[in-house]
Amino acid sequence: MNHWNHAAALTFAICTGVVLIAWAVGYGLLRRERLRARAIADAVQADWMNLLEQSPISLTIINRSGIVESISRQLLPLLGTRAEQVFGLHFREIMHTDSAGQAADIFARTLGGEHCSADIKLLRADGAAIEAHVETSPYLRGGVVAGIAVFTQDNSDHKRSIERIRYMAYYDDMTGLPNRRYFMNRLGERLAAAARTGSRTAVWYMDIDRFKLVNASYGRDYGDMLLLQIAERLTRWFPDTENIARAEGDEFIGLFADFEHDDEALVQIRGLMKQFEAPFELGGVTLHVTISVGLATWDGEGADADALLKRADTALHRLKENGRNGCLLYDASFENTALNKLTLQHELMEAIGRQQFLLYYQPQYDLRSGALVGFEALVRWQHPERGLVPPSQFIAAAEESGLIVELGDWVLLEACRQNRAWQRAGLPAYPIAVNLSIRQFAQPNLVGRIAEILDETKLAPAYLKLEITESIAMDVERATTILESLSDLGVGISVDDFGTGYSSFNYLKRLPIDYLKIDRSFVRDIHQDPNDRAIVAAIIAMAHNLQIGVIAEGVETEAQVLFLQQHACDEMQGYYGSPPLPAEEVGLLLQRGHGLTLSGNDDNAAAL
């Protein structure tokens, strides 16, 4: 019995020892696993915290009372502060006032279990607003919502990129004005508002007269400088820049309201045109510029934004067909302008090829003796269906299409050829004046071409006069070089339509000009308009002081002749002397007595 008891005790002891040993071993293994798991967890936590630190997205913990408990280090520079200055603050204290209400709403909703996302403005320590994007979620502690977790990303660069993209989409990079896209949206909104209130709206379409000549003469840098100054003058007259835009190139568009009648809208545009009376200063170059403006008004019916702008553009093109430096109100009769223009340009191309053009010659007379002193060559179009077409109906289209260069070259050649033919026939020799277009004047080989024509026709240079417009003289340096070369050839130079463009003493005293031609618009009413009388008298006196002769255009009455004689005008041209004549009739005129009997004398002149 004792033997068995002793054995059982021994067995129990052995088993207990084995169990204890096994437990100890297992406990050690478990402890090591726990330590390893803890180490892994710590490493993961460290990696996670490092990731948060390196991430552009920062984490902020805000408790249920709205107090900041924790904030990522990378958010601190954005706020312009340190961690100890943020801990313990209420979140409202780091919110810009623009986002205070929005932030409070997000806080309440997130505490209620929502996940929120929004763009907000944070408040920098210096008071500046910081654009940021936030994502929020409830922050759980022990399974209970203890606050909110806020993930924040600096949105400033993104906002700037968006603004830059928007600027590029809706604004002109050179002038800073809105572009056509922005303007059309704006116009659509204004028309919708005007339809509700019953008010009227006007749209204007403007371009710079002969802007291409500025680029050709001075270079595009000067053209860009001019556009910037033009934009400034536009905003001077129309301060609300939201209602002005640069459409393209030298074209600007705009809108305005606050008028009842079309005449009032035209007054606004005339006021705009006065802003361009003063010259521009471009890098030491003084430049006079005129503008042409088309205007369309809207009273709530018949046109959307696109159609209204098109009407203003149509009015602009109609104006430029009949001249420049003015404004024109749209009329429904203009609708076929574009189609007619295309048709006209096509017919002009055919007319040049089919030699449908011919020259008429209008005599010019000495106002003292009545003697014939020369002719001006005037082109006519012998249209197969419309008959003899005057230049007023096709020259503008020829200039716009560029056909004026080819047509002008033909006019020069034909005028020289015909003049030489009369001389070879033994008829008296007189100079013939030929108009030079701006496009012709811009040709690099102009002087060489004229010399070539004179050589080809065997006409002495003294029998050719060239008439330029004042706008050609706008580029004084280039004009001086070319005109001096032409003068050296022996060709005479006249300024046509003087007083209607860039009238300036600067070019008159520098350019080799022989004659000024007073525009017919001043001559027409000198017997009844004191302003026109004063202008004509002043032009004559000024020209004579500069040793320049004067020719009056459009002289039709004896009263005009007497006034011009009284003020010592040198020559005249117009229906009082003779209408333009075909070459055959000029030949007959040269064969017979071709002077003009003038009745003017001092007594008659004094009556004026």
Coordinates of C-alpha atoms in Angstrom, one line a residue:
M1 CA 0.0 0.0 0.0
N2 CA 2.8 2.4 1.0
H3 CA 4.5 1.4 -2.2
W4 CA 1.6 2.4 -4.3
N5 CA 1.1 5.7 -2.5
H6 CA 4.7 6.6 -2.9
A7 CA 4.5 5.8 -6.7
A8 CA 1.4 8.0 -7.1
A9 CA 2.9 10.9 -5.3
L10 CA 6.0 10.6 -7.5
T11 CA 3.9 10.5 -10.6
F12 CA 1.9 13.5 -9.6
A13 CA 5.0 15.4 -8.9
I14 CA 6.4 14.6 -12.2
C15 CA 3.2 15.5 -14.0
T16 CA 3.0 18.8 -12.1
G17 CA 6.5 19.6 -13.0
V18 CA 5.9 18.9 -16.7
V19 CA 2.8 21.1 -16.6
L20 CA 4.7 23.9 -14.9
I21 CA 7.5 23.6 -17.4
A22 CA 5.0 23.6 -20.3
W23 CA 3.2 26.6 -18.9
A24 CA 6.4 28.4 -18.4
V25 CA 7.5 27.7 -21.9
G26 CA 4.1 28.7 -23.3
Y27 CA 4.0 31.9 -21.3
G28 CA 7.4 32.8 -22.5
L29 CA 6.4 32.2 -26.1
L30 CA 3.2 34.2 -25.6
R31 CA 5.1 37.1 -24.0
R32 CA 7.6 37.1 -26.9
E33 CA 4.7 37.2 -29.4
R34 CA 3.1 40.0 -27.5
L35 CA 6.3 41.9 -27.4
R36 CA 6.8 41.3 -31.1
A37 CA 3.2 42.4 -31.9
R38 CA 3.7 45.5 -29.8
A39 CA 6.9 46.3 -31.7
I40 CA 5.1 45.8 -35.0
A41 CA 2.3 48.0 -33.8
D42 CA 4.7 50.6 -32.7
A43 CA 6.5 50.4 -36.0
V44 CA 3.2 50.7 -37.9
Q45 CA 2.2 53.6 -35.7
A46 CA 5.6 55.3 -36.3
D47 CA 5.2 54.7 -40.1
W48 CA 1.7 56.0 -40.0
M49 CA 2.7 59.1 -38.1
N50 CA 5.6 59.6 -40.5
L51 CA 3.2 59.2 -43.4
L52 CA 0.9 61.8 -41.9
E53 CA 3.9 64.1 -41.3
Q54 CA 5.0 63.7 -44.9
S55 CA 1.6 63.9 -46.5
P56 CA 0.2 67.2 -47.9
I57 CA -2.9 66.3 -46.0
S58 CA -2.8 67.2 -42.3
L59 CA -4.8 65.7 -39.4
T60 CA -6.5 67.7 -36.7
I61 CA -8.4 66.3 -33.8
I62 CA -11.1 68.5 -32.4
N63 CA -13.1 67.4 -29.3
R64 CA -16.8 67.7 -28.8
S65 CA -16.4 71.1 -27.3
G66 CA -14.7 72.4 -30.5
I67 CA -11.3 72.5 -28.8
V68 CA -8.2 71.6 -30.9
E69 CA -6.6 68.6 -29.1
S70 CA -4.1 67.6 -31.8
I71 CA -2.8 69.1 -35.0
S72 CA -0.3 67.8 -37.6
R73 CA 3.0 69.6 -37.9
Q74 CA 2.6 70.4 -41.6
L75 CA -0.5 72.5 -41.0
L76 CA 1.3 74.9 -38.7
P77 CA 3.3 76.8 -41.4
L78 CA 0.1 77.2 -43.4
L79 CA -1.5 78.9 -40.4
G80 CA 1.7 80.9 -39.7
T81 CA 1.9 79.7 -36.1
R82 CA 3.3 77.1 -33.6
A83 CA 1.6 74.0 -32.1
E84 CA 1.4 75.5 -28.5
Q85 CA -0.4 78.5 -29.9
V86 CA -3.1 76.3 -31.5
F87 CA -3.7 73.6 -28.9
G88 CA -6.6 74.6 -26.7
L89 CA -8.1 77.1 -29.2
H90 CA -11.6 76.7 -30.4
F91 CA -11.8 75.8 -34.0
R92 CA -13.6 79.1 -34.7
E93 CA -10.4 80.9 -33.9
I94 CA -8.6 79.4 -36.9
M95 CA -11.5 79.9 -39.3
H96 CA -11.8 82.9 -41.6
T97 CA -15.0 84.8 -41.1
D98 CA -16.2 83.9 -44.6
S99 CA -16.3 80.2 -43.5
A100 CA -17.3 80.5 -39.9
G101 CA -20.9 79.5 -40.5
Q102 CA -20.0 76.7 -42.9
A103 CA -17.4 75.3 -40.4
A104 CA -19.9 75.3 -37.5
D105 CA -22.4 73.4 -39.7
I106 CA -19.7 70.8 -40.7
F107 CA -18.7 70.3 -37.0
A108 CA -22.3 69.6 -35.9
R109 CA -23.0 67.3 -38.8
T110 CA -19.8 65.3 -38.2
L111 CA -20.5 64.9 -34.5
G112 CA -23.9 63.5 -35.7
G113 CA -22.1 60.7 -37.6
E114 CA -21.8 62.2 -41.1
H115 CA -18.6 62.4 -43.2
C116 CA -18.3 65.9 -44.7
S117 CA -16.2 67.4 -47.5
A118 CA -15.9 71.1 -48.3
D119 CA -13.7 74.0 -49.5
I120 CA -13.2 76.5 -46.7
K121 CA -11.0 79.4 -45.7
L122 CA -8.7 79.2 -42.8
L123 CA -7.3 82.2 -40.9
R124 CA -3.6 82.8 -40.9
A125 CA -2.0 84.4 -37.9
D126 CA -1.5 87.6 -39.9
G127 CA -5.2 87.7 -40.8
A128 CA -4.9 86.4 -44.4
A129 CA -7.4 83.9 -45.8
I130 CA -6.0 80.5 -46.7
E131 CA -7.9 78.4 -49.2
A132 CA -8.2 74.8 -48.0
H133 CA -10.1 71.6 -48.7
V134 CA -11.3 69.6 -45.6
E135 CA -12.6 66.1 -45.1
T136 CA -14.2 65.3 -41.7
S137 CA -15.2 62.1 -39.9
P138 CA -16.4 61.3 -36.4
Y139 CA -13.5 60.6 -34.0
L140 CA -14.2 57.5 -31.8
R141 CA -12.7 56.9 -28.4
G142 CA -13.9 53.7 -26.7
G143 CA -16.6 53.3 -29.2
V144 CA -18.0 56.8 -28.4
V145 CA -17.8 59.9 -30.6
A146 CA -15.3 62.0 -28.7
G147 CA -14.9 64.7 -31.4
I148 CA -14.1 65.0 -35.1
A149 CA -11.1 64.2 -37.2
V150 CA -10.3 66.8 -39.8
F151 CA -8.1 66.1 -42.8
T152 CA -6.9 69.3 -44.3
Q153 CA -5.2 70.0 -47.7
D154 CA -3.8 73.4 -48.8
N155 CA -5.9 74.4 -51.7
S156 CA -4.2 77.7 -52.5
D157 CA -2.2 76.5 -55.5
H158 CA -5.2 74.7 -56.9
K159 CA -7.3 77.8 -56.5
R160 CA -4.7 79.9 -58.2
S161 CA -4.5 77.4 -61.1
I162 CA -8.3 77.4 -61.4
E163 CA -8.3 81.2 -61.4
R164 CA -5.5 81.3 -64.0
I165 CA -7.4 78.9 -66.2
R166 CA -10.5 81.0 -65.8
Y167 CA -8.6 84.1 -66.6
M168 CA -7.1 82.6 -69.7
A169 CA -10.6 81.4 -70.8
Y170 CA -12.3 84.7 -70.2
Y171 CA -9.8 87.5 -70.3
D172 CA -7.4 89.0 -72.9
D173 CA -3.9 88.4 -71.7
M174 CA -2.5 91.6 -73.3
T175 CA -5.0 94.3 -72.3
G176 CA -6.5 92.6 -69.2
L177 CA -10.0 93.2 -70.6
P178 CA -12.6 90.5 -70.9
N179 CA -12.5 88.6 -74.1
R180 CA -15.3 87.8 -76.6
R181 CA -16.4 84.6 -74.7
Y182 CA -16.8 86.5 -71.4
F183 CA -18.6 89.4 -73.2
M184 CA -21.1 87.1 -74.9
N185 CA -22.0 85.6 -71.5
R186 CA -22.3 89.0 -70.0
L187 CA -24.4 90.3 -72.9
G188 CA -26.7 87.3 -72.6
E189 CA -27.2 88.0 -68.9
R190 CA -27.8 91.7 -69.5
L191 CA -30.4 91.1 -72.2
A192 CA -32.2 88.6 -70.0
A193 CA -32.3 91.2 -67.2
A194 CA -33.3 94.0 -69.6
A195 CA -36.2 91.8 -70.9
R196 CA -37.5 91.5 -67.3
T197 CA -37.3 95.3 -66.6
G198 CA -38.2 96.5 -70.1
S199 CA -35.0 98.6 -70.4
R200 CA -32.9 99.1 -73.5
T201 CA -29.4 97.9 -74.3
A202 CA -26.8 99.1 -76.8
V203 CA -23.9 97.1 -78.2
W204 CA -20.9 98.7 -80.0
Y205 CA -18.3 97.2 -82.2
M206 CA -15.1 99.2 -82.7
D207 CA -11.9 98.9 -84.6
I208 CA -8.8 101.1 -85.1
D209 CA -8.6 102.7 -88.5
R210 CA -5.6 101.5 -90.5
F211 CA -4.1 99.6 -87.5
K212 CA -2.3 97.3 -89.9
L213 CA -0.3 100.3 -91.1
V214 CA 1.0 100.9 -87.5
N215 CA 2.2 97.3 -87.3
A216 CA 3.7 97.5 -90.8
S217 CA 5.4 100.9 -90.1
Y218 CA 6.7 100.4 -86.5
G219 CA 6.4 96.7 -85.7
R220 CA 4.1 94.7 -83.6
D221 CA 5.6 95.8 -80.3
Y222 CA 4.4 99.3 -81.1
G223 CA 1.1 97.9 -82.2
D224 CA 0.8 96.1 -78.8
M225 CA 1.6 99.4 -76.9
L226 CA -1.1 101.1 -78.9
L227 CA -3.7 98.5 -78.0
L228 CA -2.8 98.8 -74.3
Q229 CA -3.3 102.5 -74.4
I230 CA -6.5 102.2 -76.4
A231 CA -7.8 99.8 -73.7
E232 CA -7.0 102.4 -71.1
R233 CA -8.9 105.1 -73.0
L234 CA -11.9 102.8 -73.4
T235 CA -12.1 102.2 -69.6
R236 CA -11.7 105.9 -69.1
W237 CA -15.0 106.4 -70.9
F238 CA -16.7 103.2 -69.8
P239 CA -15.4 102.6 -66.3
D240 CA -17.3 99.3 -65.8
T241 CA -14.7 97.0 -67.5
E242 CA -17.1 94.1 -67.3
N243 CA -19.0 95.7 -70.2
I244 CA -16.0 96.0 -72.5
A245 CA -14.0 93.3 -74.3
R246 CA -11.2 92.9 -76.8
A247 CA -12.8 90.8 -79.5
E248 CA -9.6 90.1 -81.5
G249 CA -6.7 92.0 -83.1
D250 CA -7.6 95.7 -83.1
E251 CA -11.4 95.1 -82.5
F252 CA -13.1 96.0 -79.3
I253 CA -16.7 95.5 -78.3
G254 CA -18.9 96.8 -75.5
L255 CA -22.4 97.4 -74.2
F256 CA -24.2 100.0 -72.2
A257 CA -27.7 100.8 -71.0
D258 CA -29.3 103.8 -69.3
F259 CA -30.7 105.4 -72.5
E260 CA -34.2 105.8 -73.9
H261 CA -33.6 106.8 -77.5
D262 CA -31.1 105.9 -80.2
D263 CA -29.9 109.4 -80.4
E264 CA -28.8 109.2 -76.8
A265 CA -26.8 106.0 -77.6
L266 CA -25.1 107.8 -80.5
V267 CA -24.1 110.6 -78.1
Q268 CA -22.4 108.0 -75.9
I269 CA -20.4 106.7 -78.9
R270 CA -19.5 110.2 -80.0
G271 CA -18.2 110.8 -76.5
L272 CA -16.1 107.7 -76.8
M273 CA -14.6 108.9 -80.1
K274 CA -13.5 112.2 -78.5
Q275 CA -11.3 110.1 -76.2
F276 CA -9.2 109.4 -79.3
E277 CA -8.6 113.0 -80.4
A278 CA -5.4 113.4 -78.4
P279 CA -2.4 111.7 -79.9
F280 CA -0.8 108.5 -78.5
E281 CA 2.8 108.4 -77.3
L282 CA 4.5 105.2 -78.2
G283 CA 8.2 105.0 -77.2
G284 CA 8.9 108.5 -78.4
V285 CA 6.7 108.3 -81.4
T286 CA 3.6 110.5 -81.5
L287 CA 0.7 108.8 -83.2
H288 CA -2.8 110.1 -84.1
V289 CA -5.4 107.4 -84.3
T290 CA -9.1 107.4 -85.4
I291 CA -11.7 104.8 -84.8
S292 CA -14.8 103.4 -86.5
V293 CA -17.7 102.2 -84.5
G294 CA -20.8 100.2 -85.4
L295 CA -23.8 100.5 -83.0
A296 CA -26.9 98.4 -82.5
T297 CA -29.7 98.9 -80.0
W298 CA -32.1 96.4 -78.5
D299 CA -35.5 97.1 -77.1
G300 CA -36.5 93.6 -76.0
E301 CA -37.4 92.1 -79.4
G302 CA -35.9 90.4 -82.4
A303 CA -32.4 89.5 -81.4
D304 CA -30.3 87.4 -79.0
A305 CA -26.8 88.3 -77.9
D306 CA -25.2 86.8 -81.0
A307 CA -27.6 88.5 -83.4
L308 CA -27.2 91.9 -81.6
L309 CA -23.4 91.8 -81.8
K310 CA -23.6 90.8 -85.5
R311 CA -25.8 93.8 -86.2
A312 CA -23.2 96.1 -84.6
D313 CA -20.5 94.4 -86.7
T314 CA -22.6 94.8 -89.8
A315 CA -23.0 98.6 -89.1
L316 CA -19.2 98.8 -88.6
H317 CA -18.5 97.2 -92.0
R318 CA -21.1 99.4 -93.7
L319 CA -19.4 102.5 -92.2
K320 CA -16.0 101.4 -93.4
E321 CA -17.2 100.8 -96.9
N322 CA -18.2 104.5 -97.1
G323 CA -15.3 105.9 -95.1
R324 CA -13.8 105.8 -91.6
N325 CA -13.5 107.8 -88.5
G326 CA -17.2 107.8 -87.5
C327 CA -20.0 105.8 -86.0
L328 CA -23.0 104.3 -87.6
L329 CA -26.3 102.9 -86.1
Y330 CA -27.5 99.6 -87.5
D331 CA -30.4 99.6 -89.9
A332 CA -32.2 96.5 -91.2
S333 CA -31.3 97.5 -94.7
F334 CA -27.7 96.5 -93.9
E335 CA -28.4 92.8 -93.7
N336 CA -27.2 91.9 -97.1
T337 CA -23.9 93.8 -96.7
A338 CA -21.7 90.8 -96.2
L339 CA -23.1 88.9 -99.1
N340 CA -22.9 91.9 -101.4
K341 CA -19.3 92.5 -100.3
L342 CA -18.3 88.9 -101.2
T343 CA -20.1 89.3 -104.5
L344 CA -18.4 92.6 -105.2
Q345 CA -14.9 91.3 -104.4
H346 CA -15.5 88.4 -106.8
E347 CA -16.6 90.7 -109.5
L348 CA -13.7 93.0 -108.9
M349 CA -11.2 90.1 -109.4
E350 CA -13.0 89.3 -112.7
A351 CA -13.0 93.0 -113.7
I352 CA -9.2 93.3 -113.4
G353 CA -8.7 90.2 -115.4
R354 CA -11.2 91.3 -118.1
Q355 CA -9.9 94.9 -118.2
Q356 CA -13.2 96.4 -117.4
F357 CA -11.6 99.5 -115.7
L358 CA -11.0 102.8 -117.5
L359 CA -9.8 106.3 -116.4
Y360 CA -11.6 109.6 -116.4
Y361 CA -9.6 112.8 -116.0
Q362 CA -10.8 115.9 -114.2
P363 CA -9.2 119.2 -115.1
Q364 CA -7.6 121.5 -112.5
Y365 CA -7.5 125.2 -113.0
D366 CA -5.4 128.2 -111.7
L367 CA -7.7 130.4 -109.6
R368 CA -5.9 133.6 -110.6
S369 CA -5.8 133.2 -114.4
G370 CA -8.3 130.4 -115.1
A371 CA -5.6 128.5 -117.0
L372 CA -5.6 124.7 -117.1
V373 CA -2.8 123.4 -114.9
G374 CA -3.3 119.6 -114.9
F375 CA -5.7 116.7 -114.4
E376 CA -6.5 114.1 -111.7
A377 CA -6.9 110.5 -113.0
L378 CA -10.1 108.9 -111.6
V379 CA -10.8 105.2 -112.1
R380 CA -14.2 104.0 -113.3
W381 CA -15.6 100.5 -113.6
Q382 CA -17.4 99.7 -116.9
H383 CA -19.6 96.9 -115.4
P384 CA -21.2 94.7 -118.0
E385 CA -24.6 94.9 -116.3
R386 CA -24.6 98.0 -114.1
G387 CA -22.9 100.3 -116.5
L388 CA -20.3 102.9 -115.4
V389 CA -19.7 102.4 -111.7
P390 CA -18.1 105.3 -109.7
P391 CA -15.1 104.6 -107.3
S392 CA -17.2 105.3 -104.2
Q393 CA -19.0 102.0 -104.8
F394 CA -15.9 99.7 -105.2
I395 CA -12.7 101.3 -103.9
A396 CA -13.4 100.3 -100.2
A397 CA -13.9 96.7 -101.3
A398 CA -10.8 96.7 -103.3
E399 CA -8.8 98.1 -100.4
E400 CA -10.2 95.5 -97.9
S401 CA -9.5 92.6 -100.3
G402 CA -6.0 93.8 -101.3
L403 CA -7.0 94.1 -104.9
I404 CA -6.3 97.8 -104.6
V405 CA -2.6 97.1 -105.1
E406 CA -3.1 95.5 -108.5
L407 CA -5.8 98.1 -109.5
G408 CA -3.6 101.0 -108.3
D409 CA -0.7 99.7 -110.3
W410 CA -2.8 99.6 -113.4
V411 CA -4.1 103.2 -112.8
L412 CA -0.5 104.5 -112.5
L413 CA 0.6 102.7 -115.7
E414 CA -2.5 103.7 -117.7
A415 CA -2.4 107.4 -116.6
C416 CA 1.3 107.7 -117.5
R417 CA 0.7 105.9 -120.8
Q418 CA -2.2 108.1 -121.8
N419 CA -0.4 111.3 -120.8
R420 CA 2.6 110.3 -122.9
A421 CA 0.2 109.4 -125.8
W422 CA -1.3 113.0 -125.8
Q423 CA 2.2 114.5 -125.8
R424 CA 3.3 112.3 -128.7
A425 CA 0.1 113.5 -130.5
G426 CA 1.5 117.1 -130.2
L427 CA -1.0 118.2 -127.6
P428 CA 0.0 120.5 -124.7
A429 CA 1.7 118.7 -121.9
Y430 CA 0.2 118.8 -118.3
P431 CA 0.9 116.8 -115.2
I432 CA -1.6 114.1 -114.1
A433 CA -2.3 113.4 -110.5
V434 CA -2.8 109.8 -109.4
N435 CA -4.0 108.6 -106.0
L436 CA -1.8 106.2 -104.0
S437 CA -3.6 103.9 -101.6
I438 CA -2.2 103.0 -98.2
R439 CA -1.6 99.4 -99.3
Q440 CA 0.3 100.6 -102.4
F441 CA 2.4 102.9 -100.2
A442 CA 3.3 100.0 -97.9
Q443 CA 4.8 98.0 -100.8
P444 CA 8.5 97.7 -100.4
N445 CA 9.3 98.3 -104.1
L446 CA 7.0 101.4 -104.5
V447 CA 9.7 103.8 -105.6
G448 CA 11.3 101.3 -107.9
R449 CA 7.9 100.4 -109.5
I450 CA 7.1 104.1 -110.2
A451 CA 10.5 104.6 -111.7
E452 CA 9.9 101.5 -113.8
I453 CA 6.5 102.8 -115.1
L454 CA 8.0 106.2 -116.0
D455 CA 10.8 104.5 -117.9
E456 CA 8.4 102.1 -119.6
T457 CA 6.0 104.8 -120.8
K458 CA 8.8 107.3 -121.5
L459 CA 6.9 110.0 -119.4
A460 CA 9.0 112.7 -117.9
P461 CA 8.6 112.6 -114.0
A462 CA 7.5 116.3 -113.9
Y463 CA 4.2 115.2 -115.6
L464 CA 3.3 112.8 -112.8
K465 CA 1.9 113.9 -109.4
L466 CA 1.1 111.4 -106.6
E467 CA -1.6 112.1 -104.1
I468 CA -1.3 110.5 -100.7
T469 CA -3.8 110.6 -97.7
E470 CA -2.9 112.1 -94.3
S471 CA -2.9 108.6 -92.8
I472 CA 0.0 107.6 -95.0
A473 CA 1.9 110.5 -93.4
M474 CA 1.2 109.1 -89.9
D475 CA 4.5 107.2 -90.0
V476 CA 6.6 110.3 -90.6
E477 CA 10.0 108.6 -90.7
R478 CA 9.0 106.0 -93.3
A479 CA 6.9 108.5 -95.3
T480 CA 9.8 110.9 -95.3
T481 CA 12.2 108.3 -96.8
I482 CA 9.8 107.2 -99.5
L483 CA 8.5 110.7 -100.5
E484 CA 12.0 112.1 -100.6
S485 CA 13.0 109.3 -103.0
L486 CA 10.0 110.0 -105.2
S487 CA 10.7 113.7 -105.0
D488 CA 14.3 113.0 -106.1
L489 CA 12.8 111.2 -109.2
G490 CA 11.1 114.5 -110.0
V491 CA 7.5 113.4 -109.1
G492 CA 5.2 115.9 -107.5
I493 CA 3.6 115.1 -104.1
S494 CA 0.1 116.3 -102.9
V495 CA -1.8 115.5 -99.7
D496 CA -5.4 114.6 -100.6
D497 CA -8.5 115.3 -98.5
F498 CA -6.6 117.5 -96.1
G499 CA -8.3 118.3 -92.9
T500 CA -10.2 115.0 -92.6
G501 CA -7.5 112.8 -91.0
Y502 CA -4.2 113.2 -89.1
S503 CA -3.7 116.9 -89.7
S504 CA -0.4 117.8 -88.2
F505 CA 2.2 120.5 -88.6
N506 CA 4.8 117.8 -87.8
Y507 CA 4.6 116.0 -91.1
L508 CA 3.8 119.1 -93.1
K509 CA 7.1 120.7 -92.2
R510 CA 9.1 117.5 -92.6
L511 CA 7.7 115.9 -95.8
P512 CA 8.5 117.1 -99.3
I513 CA 4.9 118.1 -100.1
D514 CA 4.1 120.4 -103.0
Y515 CA 0.3 120.8 -102.6
L516 CA -2.5 120.3 -100.1
K517 CA -5.9 119.5 -101.4
I518 CA -8.7 120.9 -99.3
D519 CA -11.4 118.3 -98.9
R520 CA -14.7 118.9 -100.6
S521 CA -16.6 118.6 -97.3
F522 CA -15.1 122.0 -96.2
V523 CA -15.5 123.7 -99.6
R524 CA -19.1 122.7 -100.1
D525 CA -20.6 125.1 -97.4
I526 CA -18.1 127.9 -97.3
H527 CA -20.7 130.4 -98.6
Q528 CA -23.1 129.6 -95.7
D529 CA -21.1 128.0 -92.8
P530 CA -18.7 130.4 -90.9
N531 CA -16.8 127.4 -89.4
D532 CA -16.0 126.0 -92.9
R533 CA -15.0 129.4 -94.1
A534 CA -12.6 129.8 -91.1
I535 CA -11.2 126.3 -91.7
V536 CA -10.5 126.8 -95.4
A537 CA -9.0 130.3 -94.8
A538 CA -6.7 128.8 -92.1
I539 CA -5.6 125.9 -94.3
I540 CA -4.7 128.2 -97.1
A541 CA -2.8 130.6 -94.8
M542 CA -0.9 127.8 -93.1
A543 CA 0.1 126.1 -96.3
H544 CA 1.4 129.3 -97.8
N545 CA 3.4 130.0 -94.7
L546 CA 5.0 126.6 -95.3
Q547 CA 5.6 127.3 -99.0
I548 CA 3.0 124.7 -100.0
G549 CA 0.4 125.2 -102.7
V550 CA -3.3 124.7 -102.2
I551 CA -5.9 123.0 -104.4
A552 CA -9.6 123.2 -103.5
E553 CA -11.7 120.1 -104.4
G554 CA -15.4 120.0 -105.1
V555 CA -15.7 123.6 -106.3
E556 CA -19.2 123.9 -107.9
T557 CA -20.4 127.5 -107.5
E558 CA -19.2 131.0 -108.3
A559 CA -19.6 131.9 -104.6
Q560 CA -17.0 129.3 -103.7
V561 CA -14.7 130.5 -106.5
L562 CA -14.9 134.1 -105.2
F563 CA -14.2 133.1 -101.6
L564 CA -11.2 131.0 -102.7
Q565 CA -9.8 133.8 -104.8
Q566 CA -10.2 136.2 -102.0
H567 CA -8.0 134.0 -99.8
A568 CA -5.4 133.4 -102.5
C569 CA -6.1 129.7 -103.0
D570 CA -3.9 128.5 -105.8
E571 CA -5.9 126.0 -107.8
M572 CA -9.3 124.4 -108.0
Q573 CA -10.9 121.2 -109.2
G574 CA -14.6 120.5 -109.5
Y575 CA -17.7 120.7 -111.6
Y576 CA -17.5 124.5 -111.8
G577 CA -14.6 124.0 -114.1
S578 CA -15.4 120.6 -115.6
P579 CA -16.7 117.1 -114.6
P580 CA -14.3 114.2 -115.0
L581 CA -13.9 113.4 -118.7
P582 CA -13.0 110.3 -120.7
A583 CA -9.7 110.3 -122.5
E584 CA -11.3 111.1 -125.8
E585 CA -12.9 114.2 -124.5
V586 CA -9.7 115.3 -122.8
G587 CA -8.0 115.1 -126.2
L588 CA -10.6 117.4 -127.7
L589 CA -10.3 119.8 -124.8
L590 CA -6.5 120.0 -125.3
Q591 CA -7.0 120.7 -129.0
R592 CA -9.2 123.7 -128.5
G593 CA -9.0 126.6 -126.0
H594 CA -8.9 124.9 -122.7
G595 CA -8.7 127.7 -120.2
L596 CA -11.5 128.8 -117.9
T597 CA -13.0 132.3 -117.7
L598 CA -13.2 133.4 -114.1
S599 CA -15.3 136.3 -113.1
G600 CA -13.7 136.8 -109.7
N601 CA -12.0 140.1 -108.8
D602 CA -11.3 142.1 -105.7
D603 CA -14.7 143.8 -105.7
N604 CA -16.6 140.6 -106.1
A605 CA -14.4 138.9 -103.5
A606 CA -15.0 141.7 -101.0
A607 CA -18.8 141.0 -101.2
L608 CA -18.2 137.8 -99.3

